[in-house]
């Protein structure tokens, strides 16, 4: 079982990811934007992060870079709309280990988590 | 309204709704409208800026909206509460985002503004001189109508053939 932080500005999408993770026995921390994610990462030190890209205040790429400054070993997967290849490549260069496409399927979320925790 | 704007939205809506609802929606007759849009019970609006600009509207009955988010989250929504509203807004956001990627690949790069919701029937939304492309989709949960009101904002960076 892992502690996973779910970061998305859409409450519905956060809850959806949380349900999938909690139903599979994981502990979940929620953050509603990039700045919140950085604060909560510092406080909770989750084992893995599912990080939306397009968010207000601080977007996912900026949050990823801040989280990596806090913890270079942070294990982060980006959550992105289909086809945002350029942004995904930027995230991978900035240290993201994987990405999950929206609309996401439960198996894909769990698969990404497994990859992060491997 | 350029006809090449049709397929990105049709493809995006079919893919996203098919994935989220577990069955591919049936497309009705596509049409063009110029008069002001009159809202349905639930209307998600996503503004588009960039190479093409305007708005995309997703309209449905509240019963359809509640059924859609119930299916997506696996729990009943007896009322169309804030969480359900977030879910419908996100559906509009994901479909428009996917369509924007397809438009970008066709040489019309664009960005999205955060989605908004209009709740309640009969609110009039004018797209002024921009015609609306109307794409009716029949899902197993009821009709979802997509209205695309976009115009070319600048000379597109068309890809070389």
PDB file of C-alpha atoms in Angstrom:
ATOM      1  CA  UNK A   1       0.000   0.000   0.000  1.00  0.00           C
ATOM      2  CA  UNK A   2       1.274   3.446  -0.874  1.00  0.00           C
ATOM      3  CA  UNK A   3       0.539   7.054  -0.003  1.00  0.00           C
ATOM      4  CA  UNK A   4      -0.431   8.758  -3.260  1.00  0.00           C
ATOM      5  CA  UNK A   5      -1.046  12.443  -3.887  1.00  0.00           C
ATOM      6  CA  UNK A   6      -3.693  13.255  -6.500  1.00  0.00           C
ATOM      7  CA  UNK A   7      -3.432  16.768  -7.945  1.00  0.00           C
ATOM      8  CA  UNK A   8      -6.236  18.141 -10.123  1.00  0.00           C
ATOM      9  CA  UNK A   9      -8.194  21.392 -10.082  1.00  0.00           C
ATOM     10  CA  UNK A  10     -11.391  19.532 -10.995  1.00  0.00           C
ATOM     11  CA  UNK A  11     -12.942  18.095  -7.819  1.00  0.00           C
ATOM     12  CA  UNK A  12     -14.706  15.404  -9.806  1.00  0.00           C
ATOM     13  CA  UNK A  13     -11.498  14.125 -11.352  1.00  0.00           C
ATOM     14  CA  UNK A  14      -9.732  14.140  -7.989  1.00  0.00           C
ATOM     15  CA  UNK A  15     -12.486  12.117  -6.399  1.00  0.00           C
ATOM     16  CA  UNK A  16     -12.536   9.710  -9.305  1.00  0.00           C
ATOM     17  CA  UNK A  17      -8.821   9.001  -9.026  1.00  0.00           C
ATOM     18  CA  UNK A  18      -9.109   8.792  -5.227  1.00  0.00           C
ATOM     19  CA  UNK A  19     -11.833   6.164  -5.484  1.00  0.00           C
ATOM     20  CA  UNK A  20      -9.751   3.989  -7.776  1.00  0.00           C
ATOM     21  CA  UNK A  21      -6.743   4.266  -5.472  1.00  0.00           C
ATOM     22  CA  UNK A  22      -8.608   3.821  -2.197  1.00  0.00           C
ATOM     23  CA  UNK A  23     -10.557   0.860  -3.572  1.00  0.00           C
ATOM     24  CA  UNK A  24      -7.160  -0.729  -4.146  1.00  0.00           C
ATOM     25  CA  UNK A  25      -5.980  -0.052  -0.613  1.00  0.00           C
ATOM     26  CA  UNK A  26      -3.888   3.072  -1.114  1.00  0.00           C
ATOM     27  CA  UNK A  27      -3.866   6.134   1.108  1.00  0.00           C
ATOM     28  CA  UNK A  28      -4.656   9.345  -0.793  1.00  0.00           C
ATOM     29  CA  UNK A  29      -3.714  12.988  -0.286  1.00  0.00           C
ATOM     30  CA  UNK A  30      -5.524  15.540  -2.490  1.00  0.00           C
ATOM     31  CA  UNK A  31      -4.268  18.852  -3.847  1.00  0.00           C
ATOM     32  CA  UNK A  32      -6.270  21.238  -6.025  1.00  0.00           C
ATOM     33  CA  UNK A  33      -3.519  23.093  -7.875  1.00  0.00           C
ATOM     34  CA  UNK A  34       0.235  23.114  -8.338  1.00  0.00           C
ATOM     35  CA  UNK A  35       0.997  25.408  -5.418  1.00  0.00           C
ATOM     36  CA  UNK A  36      -1.150  23.299  -3.119  1.00  0.00           C
ATOM     37  CA  UNK A  37       0.638  20.203  -4.431  1.00  0.00           C
ATOM     38  CA  UNK A  38       4.067  21.594  -3.535  1.00  0.00           C
ATOM     39  CA  UNK A  39       2.877  22.506  -0.023  1.00  0.00           C
ATOM     40  CA  UNK A  40       1.270  19.131   0.535  1.00  0.00           C
ATOM     41  CA  UNK A  41       4.209  17.234  -0.909  1.00  0.00           C
ATOM     42  CA  UNK A  42       6.462  18.935   1.610  1.00  0.00           C
ATOM     43  CA  UNK A  43       4.081  18.078   4.441  1.00  0.00           C
ATOM     44  CA  UNK A  44       3.064  14.503   3.523  1.00  0.00           C
ATOM     45  CA  UNK A  45       5.995  13.205   1.441  1.00  0.00           C
ATOM     46  CA  UNK A  46       3.796  10.814  -0.576  1.00  0.00           C
ATOM     47  CA  UNK A  47       5.254   7.731  -2.246  1.00  0.00           C
ATOM     48  CA  UNK A  48       3.874   8.790  -5.629  1.00  0.00           C
ATOM     49  CA  UNK A  49       2.122  11.740  -7.282  1.00  0.00           C
ATOM     50  CA  UNK A  50      -0.497  11.850 -10.047  1.00  0.00           C
ATOM     51  CA  UNK A  51      -0.191  15.419 -11.323  1.00  0.00           C
ATOM     52  CA  UNK A  52      -2.595  17.149 -13.689  1.00  0.00           C
ATOM     53  CA  UNK A  53      -0.920  19.536 -16.122  1.00  0.00           C
ATOM     54  CA  UNK A  54      -3.415  22.315 -16.777  1.00  0.00           C
ATOM     55  CA  UNK A  55      -4.277  24.011 -13.489  1.00  0.00           C
ATOM     56  CA  UNK A  56      -4.655  27.558 -12.141  1.00  0.00           C
ATOM     57  CA  UNK A  57      -2.137  29.266  -9.824  1.00  0.00           C
ATOM     58  CA  UNK A  58       0.692  26.883 -10.676  1.00  0.00           C
ATOM     59  CA  UNK A  59       0.468  24.400 -13.534  1.00  0.00           C
ATOM     60  CA  UNK A  60       1.641  20.807 -13.375  1.00  0.00           C
ATOM     61  CA  UNK A  61       4.981  21.365 -15.082  1.00  0.00           C
ATOM     62  CA  UNK A  62       5.939  24.152 -12.663  1.00  0.00           C
ATOM     63  CA  UNK A  63       4.741  22.058  -9.722  1.00  0.00           C
ATOM     64  CA  UNK A  64       6.771  19.091 -10.952  1.00  0.00           C
ATOM     65  CA  UNK A  65       9.919  21.212 -11.020  1.00  0.00           C
ATOM     66  CA  UNK A  66       9.255  22.548  -7.504  1.00  0.00           C
ATOM     67  CA  UNK A  67       8.557  19.069  -6.155  1.00  0.00           C
ATOM     68  CA  UNK A  68      11.774  17.815  -7.739  1.00  0.00           C
ATOM     69  CA  UNK A  69      13.669  20.630  -5.994  1.00  0.00           C
ATOM     70  CA  UNK A  70      12.176  19.492  -2.677  1.00  0.00           C
ATOM     71  CA  UNK A  71      12.811  15.829  -3.396  1.00  0.00           C
ATOM     72  CA  UNK A  72      14.897  14.842  -6.438  1.00  0.00           C
ATOM     73  CA  UNK A  73      13.683  11.280  -5.995  1.00  0.00           C
ATOM     74  CA  UNK A  74       9.983  12.213  -6.162  1.00  0.00           C
ATOM     75  CA  UNK A  75       7.985   9.744  -8.236  1.00  0.00           C
ATOM     76  CA  UNK A  76       5.543  11.652 -10.408  1.00  0.00           C
ATOM     77  CA  UNK A  77       3.212  10.700 -13.271  1.00  0.00           C
ATOM     78  CA  UNK A  78       1.534  13.460 -15.270  1.00  0.00           C
ATOM     79  CA  UNK A  79      -2.185  13.392 -16.068  1.00  0.00           C
ATOM     80  CA  UNK A  80      -2.908  14.966 -19.415  1.00  0.00           C
ATOM     81  CA  UNK A  81      -5.508  15.353 -22.125  1.00  0.00           C
ATOM     82  CA  UNK A  82      -5.040  13.122 -25.120  1.00  0.00           C
ATOM     83  CA  UNK A  83      -2.384  14.258 -27.544  1.00  0.00           C
ATOM     84  CA  UNK A  84      -0.462  16.848 -25.520  1.00  0.00           C
ATOM     85  CA  UNK A  85       2.784  15.229 -26.632  1.00  0.00           C
ATOM     86  CA  UNK A  86       4.937  18.339 -26.424  1.00  0.00           C
ATOM     87  CA  UNK A  87       3.938  18.998 -22.828  1.00  0.00           C
ATOM     88  CA  UNK A  88       4.394  15.353 -21.916  1.00  0.00           C
ATOM     89  CA  UNK A  89       7.920  15.414 -23.351  1.00  0.00           C
ATOM     90  CA  UNK A  90       8.696  18.544 -21.320  1.00  0.00           C
ATOM     91  CA  UNK A  91       7.404  16.796 -18.193  1.00  0.00           C
ATOM     92  CA  UNK A  92       9.487  13.701 -18.877  1.00  0.00           C
ATOM     93  CA  UNK A  93      12.572  15.896 -19.318  1.00  0.00           C
ATOM     94  CA  UNK A  94      11.733  17.580 -15.997  1.00  0.00           C
ATOM     95  CA  UNK A  95      11.694  14.245 -14.226  1.00  0.00           C
ATOM     96  CA  UNK A  96       8.205  12.765 -14.588  1.00  0.00           C
ATOM     97  CA  UNK A  97       8.358   8.988 -14.877  1.00  0.00           C
ATOM     98  CA  UNK A  98       5.099   8.302 -16.704  1.00  0.00           C
ATOM     99  CA  UNK A  99       1.874   9.873 -17.894  1.00  0.00           C
ATOM    100  CA  UNK A 100      -1.825   9.002 -17.779  1.00  0.00           C
ATOM    101  CA  UNK A 101      -4.192  10.174 -20.498  1.00  0.00           C
ATOM    102  CA  UNK A 102      -7.576  11.732 -19.767  1.00  0.00           C
ATOM    103  CA  UNK A 103     -10.170  10.351 -19.822  1.00  0.00           C
ATOM    104  CA  UNK A 104      -8.327   7.867 -17.682  1.00  0.00           C
ATOM    105  CA  UNK A 105      -9.222   4.261 -17.099  1.00  0.00           C
ATOM    106  CA  UNK A 106      -8.767   2.700 -13.624  1.00  0.00           C
ATOM    107  CA  UNK A 107      -6.362   0.059 -14.970  1.00  0.00           C
ATOM    108  CA  UNK A 108      -4.164   2.758 -16.475  1.00  0.00           C
ATOM    109  CA  UNK A 109      -4.033   4.712 -13.206  1.00  0.00           C
ATOM    110  CA  UNK A 110      -3.064   1.594 -11.285  1.00  0.00           C
ATOM    111  CA  UNK A 111      -0.557   0.625 -13.961  1.00  0.00           C
ATOM    112  CA  UNK A 112       1.108   4.030 -13.789  1.00  0.00           C
ATOM    113  CA  UNK A 113       1.236   3.790 -10.003  1.00  0.00           C
ATOM    114  CA  UNK A 114       2.810   0.347 -10.196  1.00  0.00           C
ATOM    115  CA  UNK A 115       5.434   1.726 -12.576  1.00  0.00           C
ATOM    116  CA  UNK A 116       6.161   4.651 -10.247  1.00  0.00           C
ATOM    117  CA  UNK A 117       6.570   2.419  -7.240  1.00  0.00           C
ATOM    118  CA  UNK A 118       8.674  -0.225  -8.978  1.00  0.00           C
TER     119      UNK A 118
ATOM    120  CA  UNK B   1     -17.753  28.234 -39.871  1.00  0.00           C
ATOM    121  CA  UNK B   2     -15.157  26.131 -41.625  1.00  0.00           C
ATOM    122  CA  UNK B   3     -16.153  22.571 -42.381  1.00  0.00           C
ATOM    123  CA  UNK B   4     -12.722  21.303 -41.261  1.00  0.00           C
ATOM    124  CA  UNK B   5     -13.731  22.227 -37.713  1.00  0.00           C
ATOM    125  CA  UNK B   6     -16.412  19.501 -37.741  1.00  0.00           C
ATOM    126  CA  UNK B   7     -14.328  16.337 -37.645  1.00  0.00           C
ATOM    127  CA  UNK B   8     -12.045  17.230 -34.710  1.00  0.00           C
ATOM    128  CA  UNK B   9     -15.049  17.777 -32.466  1.00  0.00           C
ATOM    129  CA  UNK B  10     -16.939  14.777 -33.777  1.00  0.00           C
ATOM    130  CA  UNK B  11     -13.894  12.544 -33.320  1.00  0.00           C
ATOM    131  CA  UNK B  12     -13.071  13.946 -29.865  1.00  0.00           C
ATOM    132  CA  UNK B  13     -16.641  13.629 -28.606  1.00  0.00           C
ATOM    133  CA  UNK B  14     -16.999  10.112 -29.951  1.00  0.00           C
ATOM    134  CA  UNK B  15     -13.711   8.987 -28.400  1.00  0.00           C
ATOM    135  CA  UNK B  16     -14.209  10.640 -25.013  1.00  0.00           C
ATOM    136  CA  UNK B  17     -17.892   9.806 -24.550  1.00  0.00           C
ATOM    137  CA  UNK B  18     -17.302   6.293 -25.863  1.00  0.00           C
ATOM    138  CA  UNK B  19     -14.530   5.796 -23.321  1.00  0.00           C
ATOM    139  CA  UNK B  20     -16.368   7.392 -20.407  1.00  0.00           C
ATOM    140  CA  UNK B  21     -19.823   5.942 -21.011  1.00  0.00           C
ATOM    141  CA  UNK B  22     -18.839   2.555 -22.345  1.00  0.00           C
ATOM    142  CA  UNK B  23     -20.742   2.911 -25.612  1.00  0.00           C
ATOM    143  CA  UNK B  24     -20.239   5.034 -28.693  1.00  0.00           C
ATOM    144  CA  UNK B  25     -22.838   7.828 -29.091  1.00  0.00           C
ATOM    145  CA  UNK B  26     -24.955   7.947 -32.234  1.00  0.00           C
ATOM    146  CA  UNK B  27     -24.564  11.100 -34.277  1.00  0.00           C
ATOM    147  CA  UNK B  28     -27.655  12.986 -35.399  1.00  0.00           C
ATOM    148  CA  UNK B  29     -27.920  15.421 -38.283  1.00  0.00           C
ATOM    149  CA  UNK B  30     -25.279  18.131 -38.139  1.00  0.00           C
ATOM    150  CA  UNK B  31     -26.546  21.632 -38.799  1.00  0.00           C
ATOM    151  CA  UNK B  32     -25.608  25.293 -38.726  1.00  0.00           C
ATOM    152  CA  UNK B  33     -27.379  27.951 -36.656  1.00  0.00           C
ATOM    153  CA  UNK B  34     -26.893  31.693 -36.471  1.00  0.00           C
ATOM    154  CA  UNK B  35     -29.562  32.720 -33.952  1.00  0.00           C
ATOM    155  CA  UNK B  36     -28.715  33.050 -30.239  1.00  0.00           C
ATOM    156  CA  UNK B  37     -28.340  29.782 -28.371  1.00  0.00           C
ATOM    157  CA  UNK B  38     -31.025  29.069 -25.786  1.00  0.00           C
ATOM    158  CA  UNK B  39     -29.681  26.967 -22.950  1.00  0.00           C
ATOM    159  CA  UNK B  40     -30.824  23.507 -21.965  1.00  0.00           C
ATOM    160  CA  UNK B  41     -31.028  22.506 -18.281  1.00  0.00           C
ATOM    161  CA  UNK B  42     -27.259  21.987 -18.090  1.00  0.00           C
ATOM    162  CA  UNK B  43     -24.852  23.763 -20.418  1.00  0.00           C
ATOM    163  CA  UNK B  44     -21.074  23.570 -20.194  1.00  0.00           C
ATOM    164  CA  UNK B  45     -19.219  26.325 -22.017  1.00  0.00           C
ATOM    165  CA  UNK B  46     -15.533  26.183 -22.951  1.00  0.00           C
ATOM    166  CA  UNK B  47     -13.902  29.243 -24.487  1.00  0.00           C
ATOM    167  CA  UNK B  48     -11.231  28.739 -27.139  1.00  0.00           C
ATOM    168  CA  UNK B  49      -8.464  31.210 -27.989  1.00  0.00           C
ATOM    169  CA  UNK B  50      -5.554  31.182 -30.401  1.00  0.00           C
ATOM    170  CA  UNK B  51      -5.550  30.333 -34.096  1.00  0.00           C
ATOM    171  CA  UNK B  52      -9.243  29.662 -33.820  1.00  0.00           C
ATOM    172  CA  UNK B  53     -11.344  31.475 -31.252  1.00  0.00           C
ATOM    173  CA  UNK B  54     -14.853  31.293 -29.914  1.00  0.00           C
ATOM    174  CA  UNK B  55     -16.726  28.885 -27.710  1.00  0.00           C
ATOM    175  CA  UNK B  56     -17.885  25.310 -27.519  1.00  0.00           C
ATOM    176  CA  UNK B  57     -21.171  24.493 -25.813  1.00  0.00           C
ATOM    177  CA  UNK B  58     -22.260  21.129 -24.408  1.00  0.00           C
ATOM    178  CA  UNK B  59     -25.974  21.050 -23.639  1.00  0.00           C
ATOM    179  CA  UNK B  60     -28.096  18.364 -22.030  1.00  0.00           C
ATOM    180  CA  UNK B  61     -31.003  17.697 -19.701  1.00  0.00           C
ATOM    181  CA  UNK B  62     -30.157  17.527 -15.996  1.00  0.00           C
ATOM    182  CA  UNK B  63     -31.257  13.889 -15.908  1.00  0.00           C
ATOM    183  CA  UNK B  64     -28.727  13.112 -18.640  1.00  0.00           C
ATOM    184  CA  UNK B  65     -26.006  15.054 -16.839  1.00  0.00           C
ATOM    185  CA  UNK B  66     -26.626  13.186 -13.578  1.00  0.00           C
ATOM    186  CA  UNK B  67     -26.657   9.830 -15.375  1.00  0.00           C
ATOM    187  CA  UNK B  68     -23.385  10.630 -17.157  1.00  0.00           C
ATOM    188  CA  UNK B  69     -21.502  11.572 -13.981  1.00  0.00           C
ATOM    189  CA  UNK B  70     -23.058   8.616 -12.144  1.00  0.00           C
ATOM    190  CA  UNK B  71     -21.659   6.316 -14.794  1.00  0.00           C
ATOM    191  CA  UNK B  72     -18.251   8.004 -14.707  1.00  0.00           C
ATOM    192  CA  UNK B  73     -17.878   7.895 -10.925  1.00  0.00           C
ATOM    193  CA  UNK B  74     -19.815   4.708 -10.207  1.00  0.00           C
ATOM    194  CA  UNK B  75     -22.145   6.355  -7.702  1.00  0.00           C
ATOM    195  CA  UNK B  76     -25.634   7.845  -7.850  1.00  0.00           C
ATOM    196  CA  UNK B  77     -26.180  11.580  -8.057  1.00  0.00           C
ATOM    197  CA  UNK B  78     -29.756  12.220  -6.885  1.00  0.00           C
ATOM    198  CA  UNK B  79     -29.125  15.958  -7.222  1.00  0.00           C
ATOM    199  CA  UNK B  80     -26.945  17.873  -9.656  1.00  0.00           C
ATOM    200  CA  UNK B  81     -24.602  19.062  -6.929  1.00  0.00           C
ATOM    201  CA  UNK B  82     -21.224  20.799  -7.110  1.00  0.00           C
ATOM    202  CA  UNK B  83     -19.368  17.528  -7.644  1.00  0.00           C
ATOM    203  CA  UNK B  84     -21.648  16.520 -10.515  1.00  0.00           C
ATOM    204  CA  UNK B  85     -21.233  19.997 -11.998  1.00  0.00           C
ATOM    205  CA  UNK B  86     -17.466  19.565 -11.838  1.00  0.00           C
ATOM    206  CA  UNK B  87     -17.790  16.266 -13.708  1.00  0.00           C
ATOM    207  CA  UNK B  88     -19.841  17.729 -16.574  1.00  0.00           C
ATOM    208  CA  UNK B  89     -17.494  20.697 -16.847  1.00  0.00           C
ATOM    209  CA  UNK B  90     -14.569  18.297 -17.043  1.00  0.00           C
ATOM    210  CA  UNK B  91     -16.219  16.262 -19.805  1.00  0.00           C
ATOM    211  CA  UNK B  92     -16.564  19.474 -21.829  1.00  0.00           C
ATOM    212  CA  UNK B  93     -12.981  20.350 -21.032  1.00  0.00           C
ATOM    213  CA  UNK B  94     -11.568  16.969 -22.066  1.00  0.00           C
ATOM    214  CA  UNK B  95     -13.573  16.807 -25.312  1.00  0.00           C
ATOM    215  CA  UNK B  96     -12.607  20.355 -26.266  1.00  0.00           C
ATOM    216  CA  UNK B  97      -8.996  19.692 -25.264  1.00  0.00           C
ATOM    217  CA  UNK B  98      -8.845  16.623 -27.464  1.00  0.00           C
ATOM    218  CA  UNK B  99     -10.463  18.540 -30.347  1.00  0.00           C
ATOM    219  CA  UNK B 100      -7.963  21.372 -29.839  1.00  0.00           C
ATOM    220  CA  UNK B 101      -5.109  18.913 -30.269  1.00  0.00           C
ATOM    221  CA  UNK B 102      -6.670  17.662 -33.505  1.00  0.00           C
ATOM    222  CA  UNK B 103      -7.218  21.244 -34.683  1.00  0.00           C
ATOM    223  CA  UNK B 104      -3.601  22.024 -33.870  1.00  0.00           C
ATOM    224  CA  UNK B 105      -2.461  19.047 -35.931  1.00  0.00           C
ATOM    225  CA  UNK B 106      -4.523  20.467 -38.803  1.00  0.00           C
ATOM    226  CA  UNK B 107      -2.717  23.809 -38.513  1.00  0.00           C
ATOM    227  CA  UNK B 108      -5.066  25.665 -36.157  1.00  0.00           C
ATOM    228  CA  UNK B 109      -3.310  25.855 -32.770  1.00  0.00           C
ATOM    229  CA  UNK B 110      -5.514  26.969 -29.902  1.00  0.00           C
ATOM    230  CA  UNK B 111      -5.794  27.123 -26.122  1.00  0.00           C
ATOM    231  CA  UNK B 112      -8.727  26.631 -23.788  1.00  0.00           C
ATOM    232  CA  UNK B 113     -10.085  28.688 -20.932  1.00  0.00           C
ATOM    233  CA  UNK B 114     -11.416  26.895 -17.847  1.00  0.00           C
ATOM    234  CA  UNK B 115     -14.926  25.499 -18.433  1.00  0.00           C
ATOM    235  CA  UNK B 116     -18.017  27.209 -17.066  1.00  0.00           C
ATOM    236  CA  UNK B 117     -21.560  25.980 -16.519  1.00  0.00           C
ATOM    237  CA  UNK B 118     -24.896  27.615 -17.232  1.00  0.00           C
ATOM    238  CA  UNK B 119     -27.587  26.018 -15.066  1.00  0.00           C
ATOM    239  CA  UNK B 120     -31.246  26.293 -16.009  1.00  0.00           C
ATOM    240  CA  UNK B 121     -33.193  26.507 -19.232  1.00  0.00           C
ATOM    241  CA  UNK B 122     -33.769  29.439 -21.522  1.00  0.00           C
ATOM    242  CA  UNK B 123     -30.711  31.567 -20.890  1.00  0.00           C
ATOM    243  CA  UNK B 124     -29.783  33.115 -24.221  1.00  0.00           C
ATOM    244  CA  UNK B 125     -26.127  33.044 -25.251  1.00  0.00           C
ATOM    245  CA  UNK B 126     -25.286  35.016 -28.352  1.00  0.00           C
ATOM    246  CA  UNK B 127     -22.264  34.105 -30.417  1.00  0.00           C
ATOM    247  CA  UNK B 128     -22.864  37.341 -32.356  1.00  0.00           C
ATOM    248  CA  UNK B 129     -21.793  36.935 -35.975  1.00  0.00           C
ATOM    249  CA  UNK B 130     -20.263  33.490 -35.518  1.00  0.00           C
ATOM    250  CA  UNK B 131     -22.397  30.640 -36.791  1.00  0.00           C
ATOM    251  CA  UNK B 132     -22.782  27.636 -34.530  1.00  0.00           C
ATOM    252  CA  UNK B 133     -22.141  24.149 -35.786  1.00  0.00           C
ATOM    253  CA  UNK B 134     -24.654  21.881 -34.042  1.00  0.00           C
ATOM    254  CA  UNK B 135     -23.674  18.252 -33.453  1.00  0.00           C
ATOM    255  CA  UNK B 136     -26.412  16.198 -31.759  1.00  0.00           C
ATOM    256  CA  UNK B 137     -25.198  13.011 -30.103  1.00  0.00           C
ATOM    257  CA  UNK B 138     -27.536  10.380 -28.734  1.00  0.00           C
ATOM    258  CA  UNK B 139     -26.086   8.472 -25.797  1.00  0.00           C
ATOM    259  CA  UNK B 140     -27.695   5.706 -23.790  1.00  0.00           C
ATOM    260  CA  UNK B 141     -28.273   8.356 -21.096  1.00  0.00           C
ATOM    261  CA  UNK B 142     -29.964  10.891 -23.349  1.00  0.00           C
ATOM    262  CA  UNK B 143     -29.072  13.542 -25.883  1.00  0.00           C
ATOM    263  CA  UNK B 144     -25.933  15.655 -25.613  1.00  0.00           C
ATOM    264  CA  UNK B 145     -25.774  18.504 -28.087  1.00  0.00           C
ATOM    265  CA  UNK B 146     -22.425  20.023 -28.946  1.00  0.00           C
ATOM    266  CA  UNK B 147     -22.411  23.483 -30.438  1.00  0.00           C
ATOM    267  CA  UNK B 148     -19.194  24.786 -31.910  1.00  0.00           C
ATOM    268  CA  UNK B 149     -18.915  28.529 -32.563  1.00  0.00           C
ATOM    269  CA  UNK B 150     -15.377  29.151 -33.768  1.00  0.00           C
ATOM    270  CA  UNK B 151     -13.812  31.494 -36.235  1.00  0.00           C
ATOM    271  CA  UNK B 152     -10.347  31.870 -37.611  1.00  0.00           C
ATOM    272  CA  UNK B 153      -8.555  34.403 -35.418  1.00  0.00           C
ATOM    273  CA  UNK B 154      -5.363  34.771 -37.429  1.00  0.00           C
ATOM    274  CA  UNK B 155      -3.677  33.335 -40.484  1.00  0.00           C
ATOM    275  CA  UNK B 156      -3.200  29.648 -39.660  1.00  0.00           C
ATOM    276  CA  UNK B 157       0.229  28.067 -39.672  1.00  0.00           C
ATOM    277  CA  UNK B 158      -0.774  25.367 -42.114  1.00  0.00           C
ATOM    278  CA  UNK B 159       1.498  22.408 -42.430  1.00  0.00           C
ATOM    279  CA  UNK B 160       3.248  21.803 -45.688  1.00  0.00           C
ATOM    280  CA  UNK B 161       1.624  19.041 -47.686  1.00  0.00           C
TER     281      UNK B 161
END
